[in-house]
Amino acid sequence: MFSTMQDVPLTVTRILNHGMRLHGSSHLTTWRGGGEPQRRSFAEVGCRAFQLANALRDELGVQGADRVATLMWNNAEHVEAYFAIPAMGAVLHTLNLRLPAEQLAWIVNHAADRVIIVDGSLIPLLAPLLPHLKTVEHVVVSGPGDRSPLEGAHARVHDYEELIADCPTTFDWPEIDERQAAAMCYTSGTTGDPKGVVYSHRSIYLHSMQVNMTQSMGLTDQDTTLIVVPQFHVNAWGLPHALFMTGVNMLMPDRFLQPAPLAEMIEAERPTHAAAVPTIWQGLLAELTAKPRDVSSLTQVTIGGSACPPALMEAFDKLGMRVCHAWGMTETSPLGTVSRPPAEVVGTEREFAYRLTQGRFPASVEARLTGPGGERLPWDGESAGELEVRGPWIAGAYYNGPDREPLRPADKFSEDGWLKTGDVGTISADGFLTLTDRAKDVIKSGGEWISSVELENALMSHPDVAEAAVVAVPDDKWGERPLATVVLKDGSTADFETLRTFLAAEGKIAKWQLPERWTVIESVPKTSVGKFDKKVLRRRYADGDLDVTRL
Ligand code: ADP
């Protein structure tokens, strides 16, 4: 028996039309780093998106599923592109401006982008790449910046404002199948080539509804969100789409992402909510400690991207900025879990521990844990396995060009279609996820798993240790064993024996998990997004490049 309900496609076009009409007076403010911030109502942003769509179609010939890339900061023009490009049926491709130039060129060529909208301040980044970007026919420059480095390239150069100025503020949007591609984003490719994740109109729409739920961000049009997480990083966690849907005002930092301007814009523009990775908040905390400001408006802070350190959560709580921890990845749009403690622990001493977990899965995200031998593990808060997820906004494959079968590598997708997240952790009986490691970093010792993160955190709590990274190294007897690489603080005299005893004390680390291989390094190598780059350490060990002591 079929239902009697209408079958209406869930599209980005609906979000655009709804936001600009029903929340037309909500505001999108872009920080300018001196002088008056730029202010646009949602109605204006919407109208300019209509103009941009007209310009892309009529002036630049964008049609069908052409890819239109953006190399931009968080600002109003970038949001206009977020709506115009998918609504006209084309595909928005956000480019990560922090990637090494070679990777960026690889990604543009792989996606076969036809147009790039670039922020004027990023021309020095784009210009040397442009000769290698064979599919790019047009470059649209938004905002001030010297354009001369772009001259002489094969692509035609346009000015964003001139391009849209005379275009109509109406557009006959095409009928779109909700499963059609709306936007794409490449993972940063810490292993192998970057992989393209393609979001559909439907996935963006449903994800936006989840972001808006009370159990997630739960914001209203009385709120203002400071969106620090970059628009090139998983669609700024889906916030521009979600907030346009509910009329939540947006505050965009543009390129002013340093602690001092962030503190200044919070004081001046009084956002109620903000979203960013822990490193941003660590910087802001240091800034506020050195130079206190009135940040009293900011009562809710969403933290994700890496684990939120307990000390950061505590410090923010003291400042009245309540942290909500969340987990996700490019492949999960990204909202996978949000840590809102269950009612029965609120106000008890167990509440903080719940808030520190990665959080609970929403109804649309199914989860399961797979153990070292491929077995399904129980949700008992103790059994640690690789997290696998499935749902309407979870990737089922990677992009492999328009005419080829999508990629489904066996290390990323199970045979029955679940996404293997590469994250290792436990799930409690009430559905709260606690991550202990990434699968590629976990140490597989004699059929048991040792969490490298747990060892690192324990090491870094020693007063003489500035930083520590633990990696798996081959071992004849156990398969793999942990190698502790330690950065000592200046003037420290701690030796490895002392550190090992420290780890074993008070049952911090189980005896069989204690590393027997130790080395001191100058600093822990980091990736482009500031995460520990353990493959560099593994390589240095394999090359015999580290001076290792065996206890
Ligand atoms: P990359 O895989 O290149 O780092 P992503 O931005 O997709 O790019 O990162 C997703 C990964 O970040 C997750 O798989 C997880 O390892 C980590 N991560 C995200 N949120 C959290 C969190 N709250 N706690 C711990 N790790 C997290």
Coordinates of C-alpha atoms and ligand atoms in Angstrom, one line a residue:
M1 CA 0.0 0.0 0.0
F2 CA 1.4 3.4 -0.9
S3 CA 1.0 6.5 1.2
T4 CA -1.2 9.4 0.2
M5 CA 1.6 12.0 0.9
Q6 CA 3.0 14.3 -1.7
D7 CA 6.5 13.6 -3.0
V8 CA 8.2 16.9 -2.9
P9 CA 12.0 17.0 -3.6
L10 CA 14.1 18.2 -0.8
T11 CA 16.4 20.8 -2.4
V12 CA 18.8 23.6 -1.6
T13 CA 16.5 25.8 -3.7
R14 CA 13.7 25.3 -1.1
I15 CA 16.1 26.4 1.7
L16 CA 17.1 29.5 -0.3
N17 CA 13.5 30.5 -1.2
H18 CA 12.3 29.9 2.4
G19 CA 15.2 31.7 4.1
M20 CA 15.0 34.9 1.9
R21 CA 11.2 35.2 2.1
L22 CA 10.3 34.0 5.6
H23 CA 13.5 35.1 7.4
G24 CA 14.3 38.0 5.0
S25 CA 15.1 40.4 7.9
S26 CA 17.7 38.1 9.5
H27 CA 21.2 39.2 9.0
L28 CA 24.5 38.0 7.7
T29 CA 27.4 40.1 9.0
T30 CA 30.9 39.9 7.6
W31 CA 33.8 41.2 9.7
R32 CA 36.0 43.6 7.8
G33 CA 39.0 43.9 10.2
G34 CA 38.6 47.6 10.8
G35 CA 35.8 49.9 9.8
E36 CA 32.1 49.0 9.7
P37 CA 31.4 45.3 9.1
Q38 CA 29.4 44.5 6.0
R39 CA 25.8 43.8 6.7
R40 CA 23.3 42.0 4.5
S41 CA 19.8 40.8 5.2
F42 CA 18.9 37.3 4.2
A43 CA 16.6 38.9 1.6
E44 CA 19.6 40.7 0.1
V45 CA 21.8 37.6 0.2
G46 CA 19.0 35.7 -1.6
C47 CA 18.6 38.3 -4.3
R48 CA 22.3 38.4 -4.9
A49 CA 22.3 34.6 -5.2
F50 CA 19.6 34.9 -7.9
Q51 CA 21.8 37.5 -9.7
L52 CA 24.9 35.2 -9.4
A53 CA 23.0 32.3 -10.9
N54 CA 22.0 34.5 -13.8
A55 CA 25.5 35.7 -14.3
L56 CA 27.0 32.2 -14.1
R57 CA 24.5 30.9 -16.7
D58 CA 24.2 33.8 -19.1
E59 CA 27.7 35.4 -18.9
L60 CA 29.9 32.3 -18.2
G61 CA 27.8 29.6 -19.8
V62 CA 27.5 27.4 -16.7
Q63 CA 25.1 24.6 -17.4
G64 CA 24.1 21.1 -16.3
A65 CA 26.2 19.6 -13.5
D66 CA 29.2 21.9 -14.2
R67 CA 31.5 22.3 -11.2
V68 CA 31.9 25.9 -9.9
A69 CA 34.6 26.0 -7.3
T70 CA 35.2 28.6 -4.5
L71 CA 38.5 29.5 -3.0
M72 CA 37.2 31.9 -0.3
W73 CA 37.0 32.8 3.3
N74 CA 33.7 32.8 5.3
N75 CA 31.7 35.7 4.1
A76 CA 28.4 36.8 2.4
E77 CA 29.6 36.2 -1.1
H78 CA 30.6 32.7 -0.2
V79 CA 27.1 32.1 1.2
E80 CA 25.6 33.5 -2.0
A81 CA 27.6 30.9 -4.0
Y82 CA 26.5 28.2 -1.6
F83 CA 22.9 28.8 -2.7
A84 CA 23.2 30.0 -6.3
I85 CA 25.3 27.2 -7.6
P86 CA 23.3 24.1 -6.4
A87 CA 19.9 25.9 -7.0
M88 CA 20.8 26.4 -10.7
G89 CA 21.6 22.6 -10.9
A90 CA 25.4 23.0 -10.9
V91 CA 27.8 21.7 -8.3
L92 CA 29.5 23.8 -5.7
H93 CA 33.1 22.7 -5.1
T94 CA 34.6 24.3 -2.0
L95 CA 38.5 24.4 -2.1
N96 CA 40.6 24.1 1.0
L97 CA 42.9 27.1 0.9
R98 CA 45.3 25.6 3.4
L99 CA 46.2 22.6 1.2
P100 CA 49.6 22.4 -0.4
A101 CA 49.5 23.9 -4.0
E102 CA 50.1 20.6 -5.7
Q103 CA 47.2 18.9 -3.9
L104 CA 44.9 21.9 -4.7
A105 CA 45.7 21.6 -8.4
W106 CA 45.2 17.8 -8.3
I107 CA 41.7 18.4 -6.8
V108 CA 40.6 21.1 -9.2
N109 CA 41.7 18.9 -12.2
H110 CA 40.0 15.8 -10.7
A111 CA 36.7 17.6 -10.2
A112 CA 37.2 19.3 -13.6
D113 CA 36.0 22.7 -12.3
R114 CA 35.0 25.1 -15.0
V115 CA 34.8 28.2 -12.9
I116 CA 36.6 29.4 -9.8
I117 CA 35.3 32.1 -7.6
V118 CA 38.3 33.5 -5.7
D119 CA 38.7 36.0 -2.9
G120 CA 40.9 38.9 -4.0
S121 CA 43.2 38.2 -1.1
L122 CA 43.9 34.7 -2.3
I123 CA 45.0 35.6 -5.9
P124 CA 48.7 35.0 -4.9
L125 CA 47.7 31.4 -4.0
L126 CA 45.7 30.8 -7.2
A127 CA 47.8 32.6 -9.8
P128 CA 50.8 30.2 -9.9
L129 CA 48.4 27.2 -10.1
L130 CA 46.2 28.6 -12.8
P131 CA 48.4 27.4 -15.8
H132 CA 48.0 23.9 -14.5
L133 CA 44.2 24.0 -14.2
K134 CA 43.2 23.0 -17.7
T135 CA 39.5 22.8 -17.2
V136 CA 39.1 26.2 -15.6
E137 CA 37.7 28.7 -18.1
H138 CA 36.7 31.6 -15.8
V139 CA 38.0 33.1 -12.7
V140 CA 35.6 35.4 -10.8
V141 CA 37.4 37.7 -8.3
S142 CA 35.5 38.8 -5.2
G143 CA 36.7 41.7 -3.1
P144 CA 39.9 43.8 -3.4
G145 CA 43.3 42.4 -4.4
D146 CA 45.9 42.9 -7.1
R147 CA 44.6 41.0 -10.2
S148 CA 47.7 41.4 -12.3
P149 CA 49.2 37.9 -11.4
L150 CA 46.1 36.4 -13.2
E151 CA 46.8 38.2 -16.5
G152 CA 48.0 36.1 -19.4
A153 CA 46.4 32.9 -18.1
H154 CA 44.1 30.9 -20.3
A155 CA 41.1 31.6 -18.1
R156 CA 39.0 34.8 -18.4
V157 CA 39.0 37.0 -15.3
H158 CA 35.9 38.7 -14.1
D159 CA 35.0 40.9 -11.1
Y160 CA 32.2 39.4 -8.9
E161 CA 30.3 42.7 -8.4
E162 CA 30.5 43.8 -12.0
L163 CA 29.4 40.4 -13.1
I164 CA 26.3 40.3 -11.1
A165 CA 25.5 44.0 -11.1
D166 CA 22.9 44.2 -13.9
C167 CA 21.6 40.7 -13.6
P168 CA 17.9 40.1 -12.7
T169 CA 16.9 39.2 -9.2
T170 CA 14.6 36.5 -10.4
F171 CA 15.6 33.0 -11.8
D172 CA 13.5 30.3 -13.1
W173 CA 15.1 27.5 -11.0
P174 CA 15.1 24.1 -12.7
E175 CA 13.2 21.1 -11.3
I176 CA 15.9 19.2 -9.4
D177 CA 15.9 15.5 -8.5
E178 CA 16.7 15.5 -4.7
R179 CA 19.4 12.9 -5.3
Q180 CA 21.3 15.1 -7.7
A181 CA 24.8 16.4 -6.7
A182 CA 24.6 19.8 -5.0
A183 CA 28.1 20.3 -3.5
M184 CA 31.4 18.5 -3.2
C185 CA 34.4 18.6 -0.8
Y186 CA 37.6 16.6 -0.9
T187 CA 39.0 15.0 2.3
S188 CA 42.5 16.3 3.1
G189 CA 44.1 13.1 2.0
T190 CA 46.5 12.3 4.9
T191 CA 46.7 8.8 3.3
G192 CA 46.7 8.5 -0.5
D193 CA 45.1 10.9 -2.9
P194 CA 42.3 13.2 -1.7
K195 CA 38.9 11.7 -2.0
G196 CA 35.8 13.6 -3.3
V197 CA 32.6 13.5 -1.3
V198 CA 29.6 14.6 -3.2
Y199 CA 26.6 15.8 -1.2
S200 CA 23.1 15.6 -2.6
H201 CA 20.3 18.2 -2.3
R202 CA 18.4 15.7 -0.1
S203 CA 21.4 15.0 2.1
I204 CA 22.0 18.7 2.7
Y205 CA 18.3 19.3 3.4
L206 CA 17.9 16.5 5.9
H207 CA 21.3 17.3 7.5
S208 CA 20.1 21.0 7.9
M209 CA 17.0 19.8 9.7
Q210 CA 19.1 17.7 12.1
V211 CA 21.5 20.6 12.8
N212 CA 18.5 22.7 13.8
M213 CA 17.0 20.2 16.2
T214 CA 17.0 21.1 19.9
Q215 CA 19.1 18.0 20.6
S216 CA 21.7 19.4 18.1
M217 CA 22.3 23.1 17.9
G218 CA 18.7 24.1 18.6
L219 CA 19.0 27.7 17.6
T220 CA 16.2 30.2 16.7
D221 CA 16.1 33.6 14.8
Q222 CA 16.9 35.3 18.1
D223 CA 20.4 33.8 17.9
T224 CA 23.5 34.8 16.1
T225 CA 26.1 32.2 15.2
L226 CA 29.8 33.0 14.7
I227 CA 30.8 30.5 12.1
V228 CA 34.6 30.2 12.5
V229 CA 34.8 26.7 11.0
P230 CA 35.8 27.4 7.4
Q231 CA 33.2 27.2 4.6
F232 CA 35.7 24.9 2.8
H233 CA 35.6 22.5 5.7
V234 CA 32.5 20.2 5.3
N235 CA 30.3 23.2 4.3
A236 CA 31.1 25.0 7.5
W237 CA 29.6 21.9 9.3
G238 CA 26.4 22.6 7.3
L239 CA 25.7 25.7 9.3
P240 CA 25.0 28.2 6.4
H241 CA 22.3 25.9 5.0
A242 CA 20.8 25.1 8.4
L243 CA 20.7 28.7 9.7
F244 CA 19.2 30.0 6.5
M245 CA 16.4 27.5 7.0
T246 CA 15.6 28.9 10.5
G247 CA 16.6 32.5 10.2
V248 CA 19.5 32.3 12.6
N249 CA 21.7 35.4 12.1
M250 CA 25.2 34.6 10.9
L251 CA 28.5 36.4 11.8
M252 CA 31.3 35.6 9.4
P253 CA 34.9 36.3 10.4
D254 CA 36.2 36.5 6.8
R255 CA 40.0 36.0 7.0
F256 CA 40.3 37.4 10.6
L257 CA 40.7 34.1 12.4
Q258 CA 43.3 35.1 14.9
P259 CA 42.4 35.2 18.6
A260 CA 42.5 39.0 18.9
P261 CA 40.0 39.8 16.1
L262 CA 37.8 36.9 17.2
A263 CA 37.6 38.3 20.7
E264 CA 37.0 41.8 19.3
M265 CA 34.1 40.6 17.0
I266 CA 32.5 38.6 19.8
E267 CA 32.5 41.7 22.0
A268 CA 31.2 44.0 19.3
E269 CA 28.7 41.8 17.5
R270 CA 27.5 39.8 20.4
P271 CA 26.9 36.3 18.9
T272 CA 25.1 33.8 21.1
H273 CA 26.6 30.7 19.6
A274 CA 29.9 29.8 17.8
A275 CA 31.4 26.8 16.1
A276 CA 35.1 25.9 15.6
V277 CA 37.8 23.3 16.2
P278 CA 39.6 23.1 19.6
T279 CA 42.8 24.9 18.5
I280 CA 40.8 28.1 17.7
W281 CA 39.2 28.0 21.2
Q282 CA 42.6 27.3 22.9
G283 CA 43.9 30.5 21.2
L284 CA 40.8 32.5 22.2
L285 CA 41.1 31.3 25.8
A286 CA 44.7 32.5 26.0
E287 CA 43.7 35.8 24.4
L288 CA 40.8 36.3 26.9
T289 CA 43.1 35.4 29.8
A290 CA 45.7 38.0 28.7
K291 CA 43.1 40.6 27.8
P292 CA 39.6 40.1 29.3
R293 CA 36.7 41.2 27.1
D294 CA 32.9 41.2 27.4
V295 CA 32.0 37.9 25.8
S296 CA 28.9 37.4 27.9
S297 CA 26.6 37.1 24.9
L298 CA 28.3 33.9 23.8
T299 CA 26.6 31.2 25.9
Q300 CA 26.9 28.1 23.5
V301 CA 30.0 26.9 21.8
T302 CA 30.1 23.9 19.5
I303 CA 33.4 22.1 19.4
G304 CA 34.4 19.3 17.0
G305 CA 37.0 18.2 14.5
S306 CA 39.2 16.8 17.2
A307 CA 38.6 15.8 20.8
C308 CA 37.7 18.7 23.2
P309 CA 40.3 18.7 26.0
P310 CA 38.7 18.6 29.4
A311 CA 40.6 21.6 30.6
L312 CA 39.2 23.7 27.7
M313 CA 35.6 22.6 28.5
E314 CA 36.1 23.6 32.2
A315 CA 37.7 26.9 31.4
F316 CA 34.9 27.8 28.9
D317 CA 32.2 26.8 31.5
K318 CA 33.8 29.2 33.9
L319 CA 33.5 32.0 31.3
G320 CA 29.8 31.1 30.9
M321 CA 30.4 29.7 27.4
R322 CA 28.9 26.2 27.6
V323 CA 30.7 23.8 25.3
C324 CA 28.8 21.2 23.3
H325 CA 31.1 18.5 21.9
A326 CA 30.3 17.0 18.5
W327 CA 31.9 14.4 16.2
G328 CA 31.8 14.1 12.4
M329 CA 33.9 13.9 9.3
T330 CA 33.8 15.1 5.7
E331 CA 32.0 11.8 4.8
T332 CA 29.2 12.4 7.3
S333 CA 28.2 15.9 6.2
P334 CA 29.5 16.2 9.1
L335 CA 27.0 15.8 11.9
G336 CA 27.5 12.3 13.4
T337 CA 27.1 12.7 17.1
V338 CA 26.3 15.6 19.5
S339 CA 27.0 15.4 23.2
R340 CA 23.8 16.5 25.0
P341 CA 23.8 14.6 28.3
P342 CA 20.7 12.5 29.1
A343 CA 18.1 14.1 31.4
E344 CA 18.9 11.7 34.3
V345 CA 22.5 12.9 34.7
V346 CA 21.9 16.6 34.2
G347 CA 22.9 18.4 37.4
T348 CA 24.8 15.3 38.8
E349 CA 28.5 14.7 38.9
R350 CA 28.2 12.4 35.9
E351 CA 27.1 15.2 33.6
F352 CA 30.6 16.4 32.8
A353 CA 31.8 13.0 31.8
Y354 CA 28.9 12.7 29.4
R355 CA 29.7 16.1 27.9
L356 CA 33.2 15.0 27.2
T357 CA 32.2 12.0 25.2
Q358 CA 31.8 12.6 21.4
G359 CA 28.1 12.4 21.9
R360 CA 24.9 10.5 21.0
F361 CA 23.8 9.5 17.5
P362 CA 20.7 11.2 16.1
A363 CA 17.9 9.0 14.8
S364 CA 19.1 9.2 11.2
V365 CA 22.6 8.0 11.9
E366 CA 22.9 4.3 12.6
A367 CA 26.1 3.1 14.2
R368 CA 27.9 -0.2 14.9
L369 CA 31.4 -1.2 16.2
T370 CA 33.6 -3.8 14.5
G371 CA 36.4 -5.5 16.5
P372 CA 39.9 -6.4 15.5
G373 CA 38.8 -9.8 14.0
G374 CA 35.8 -8.3 12.2
E375 CA 33.3 -9.2 14.9
R376 CA 30.4 -7.0 15.9
L377 CA 30.9 -5.5 19.4
P378 CA 28.3 -4.7 22.1
W379 CA 27.4 -1.2 23.2
D380 CA 28.7 -1.6 26.7
G381 CA 30.9 1.4 27.0
E382 CA 34.0 -0.9 27.2
S383 CA 34.4 -2.9 24.0
A384 CA 36.5 -0.8 21.6
G385 CA 36.1 -1.2 17.9
E386 CA 36.1 0.7 14.6
L387 CA 33.0 2.8 14.3
E388 CA 30.9 2.2 11.2
V389 CA 27.9 4.4 10.3
R390 CA 25.1 4.6 7.8
G391 CA 22.3 7.2 7.1
P392 CA 20.9 9.6 4.6
W393 CA 23.7 12.1 4.9
I394 CA 26.6 9.6 5.2
A395 CA 28.7 9.0 2.1
G396 CA 28.3 5.6 0.3
A397 CA 31.2 6.1 -2.1
Y398 CA 33.8 8.6 -3.4
Y399 CA 33.6 10.7 -6.6
N400 CA 35.5 9.1 -9.5
G401 CA 34.7 11.4 -12.4
P402 CA 31.3 12.0 -14.0
D403 CA 31.3 8.9 -16.3
R404 CA 32.9 6.4 -14.1
E405 CA 31.6 4.1 -11.3
P406 CA 32.0 5.8 -7.9
L407 CA 34.9 4.5 -5.8
R408 CA 34.2 2.2 -2.9
P409 CA 37.5 1.2 -1.4
A410 CA 37.2 -1.8 0.9
D411 CA 39.0 0.0 3.8
K412 CA 36.4 2.8 3.7
F413 CA 33.1 0.9 3.0
S414 CA 31.9 -2.4 4.3
E415 CA 30.5 -5.0 1.9
D416 CA 27.0 -4.1 3.0
G417 CA 27.5 -0.4 2.4
W418 CA 28.4 1.1 5.8
L419 CA 31.0 3.8 6.0
K420 CA 34.1 2.7 8.0
T421 CA 35.0 5.8 9.8
G422 CA 38.6 4.9 10.7
D423 CA 37.8 6.0 14.2
V424 CA 38.1 3.6 17.1
G425 CA 36.0 3.8 20.3
T426 CA 33.3 2.5 22.5
I427 CA 29.5 3.1 22.6
S428 CA 27.6 3.1 25.9
A429 CA 24.3 1.3 26.3
D430 CA 22.5 4.7 25.9
G431 CA 24.3 5.4 22.6
F432 CA 27.1 7.8 23.6
L433 CA 30.3 7.5 21.5
T434 CA 33.7 7.8 23.2
L435 CA 36.6 7.8 20.7
T436 CA 39.9 6.4 21.8
D437 CA 41.9 6.5 18.5
R438 CA 42.0 6.5 14.8
A439 CA 42.1 3.0 13.3
K440 CA 45.3 3.7 11.4
D441 CA 47.0 4.8 14.7
V442 CA 45.7 2.2 17.1
I443 CA 48.4 -0.3 18.2
K444 CA 47.5 -3.9 17.5
S445 CA 49.5 -5.9 20.1
G446 CA 48.9 -9.6 20.3
G447 CA 45.3 -9.4 19.2
E448 CA 44.4 -6.6 21.6
W449 CA 44.2 -2.9 20.9
I450 CA 46.2 -0.2 22.6
S451 CA 45.0 3.3 22.3
S452 CA 47.8 5.7 21.2
V453 CA 45.7 8.7 22.3
E454 CA 45.4 7.3 25.8
L455 CA 49.1 6.8 26.1
E456 CA 49.8 10.3 24.7
N457 CA 47.3 12.0 27.1
A458 CA 48.8 10.2 30.1
L459 CA 52.4 11.2 28.9
M460 CA 51.4 14.8 28.4
S461 CA 50.0 15.1 31.9
H462 CA 53.6 14.7 33.2
P463 CA 55.0 18.1 34.1
D464 CA 58.2 17.6 32.1
V465 CA 56.5 16.6 28.9
A466 CA 55.6 19.3 26.3
E467 CA 54.2 17.0 23.7
A468 CA 54.1 13.3 23.0
A469 CA 53.1 11.1 20.1
V470 CA 52.8 7.3 20.3
V471 CA 52.9 5.2 17.1
A472 CA 52.8 1.5 16.4
V473 CA 56.0 -0.2 15.3
P474 CA 56.5 -3.8 14.1
D475 CA 57.4 -6.3 16.9
D476 CA 58.4 -10.0 16.3
K477 CA 56.5 -11.3 19.3
W478 CA 53.4 -9.1 19.5
G479 CA 52.9 -8.0 15.9
E480 CA 53.0 -4.3 16.9
R481 CA 54.1 -2.5 20.0
P482 CA 53.9 1.2 21.0
L483 CA 56.9 3.6 20.4
A484 CA 56.7 6.7 22.7
T485 CA 58.2 9.8 21.0
V486 CA 58.5 12.6 23.6
V487 CA 59.1 16.3 23.4
L488 CA 60.6 17.4 26.7
K489 CA 60.1 20.8 28.2
D490 CA 63.2 23.1 28.3
G491 CA 65.5 22.2 31.2
S492 CA 63.7 18.9 32.0
T493 CA 65.7 16.1 33.4
A494 CA 63.1 13.3 33.2
D495 CA 64.4 10.0 31.9
F496 CA 62.4 7.2 30.2
E497 CA 62.3 5.0 33.3
T498 CA 60.7 7.9 35.3
L499 CA 58.1 8.4 32.6
R500 CA 57.3 4.7 32.4
T501 CA 56.8 4.5 36.1
F502 CA 54.6 7.6 35.9
L503 CA 52.4 5.9 33.3
A504 CA 52.1 2.8 35.5
A505 CA 51.3 4.7 38.7
E506 CA 47.7 4.7 40.0
G507 CA 46.7 2.3 37.2
K508 CA 46.8 5.1 34.7
I509 CA 47.9 2.6 32.0
A510 CA 47.7 -1.2 32.1
K511 CA 51.1 -2.8 32.5
W512 CA 50.9 -4.8 29.2
Q513 CA 50.3 -1.5 27.4
L514 CA 53.4 0.3 28.6
P515 CA 55.8 1.2 25.8
E516 CA 59.3 -0.4 26.0
R517 CA 60.6 1.7 23.1
W518 CA 61.3 5.4 23.8
T519 CA 62.8 8.3 22.0
V520 CA 63.1 12.1 22.4
I521 CA 62.2 14.3 19.4
E522 CA 62.4 18.1 18.9
S523 CA 58.7 18.5 18.0
V524 CA 55.8 16.3 16.8
P525 CA 55.3 16.7 13.1
K526 CA 51.8 18.1 12.2
T527 CA 49.5 18.0 9.1
S528 CA 48.1 21.0 7.3
V529 CA 45.1 21.1 9.7
G530 CA 47.3 20.8 12.8
K531 CA 46.7 17.2 13.7
F532 CA 49.7 14.9 14.7
D533 CA 51.3 13.5 11.5
K534 CA 52.1 10.0 12.7
K535 CA 53.0 8.6 9.3
V536 CA 56.1 10.8 9.3
L537 CA 57.1 9.3 12.7
R538 CA 56.5 5.8 11.5
R539 CA 58.6 6.5 8.4
R540 CA 61.4 8.0 10.5
Y541 CA 61.4 4.9 12.7
A542 CA 61.4 2.5 9.7
D543 CA 64.3 4.5 8.1
G544 CA 66.3 4.1 11.4
D545 CA 66.2 7.8 11.7
L546 CA 65.3 7.8 15.4
D547 CA 67.6 7.1 18.4
V548 CA 65.4 4.6 20.2
T549 CA 66.1 3.3 23.8
R550 CA 64.6 -0.1 24.8
L551 CA 63.6 -0.4 28.4
Ligands
ADP1 P1 40.6 14.4 8.0 O1 40.1 12.9 8.0 O2 41.4 14.7 6.9 O3 41.1 14.8 9.4 P2 37.9 15.4 8.5 O4 37.7 16.8 8.7 O5 36.9 14.7 7.8 O6 39.3 15.3 7.8 O7 38.2 14.8 9.9 C1 37.4 13.8 10.5 C2 38.1 13.2 11.6 O8 38.4 14.1 12.7 C3 37.3 12.1 12.3 O9 37.3 10.9 11.6 C4 37.9 12.0 13.7 O10 39.1 11.2 13.7 C5 38.3 13.4 13.9 N1 37.3 14.1 14.8 C6 36.3 14.9 14.4 N2 35.5 15.3 15.5 C7 36.1 14.7 16.6 C8 35.9 14.8 18.0 N3 34.9 15.5 18.5 N4 36.7 14.1 18.8 C9 37.7 13.3 18.3 N5 38.0 13.3 17.0 C10 37.2 14.0 16.1

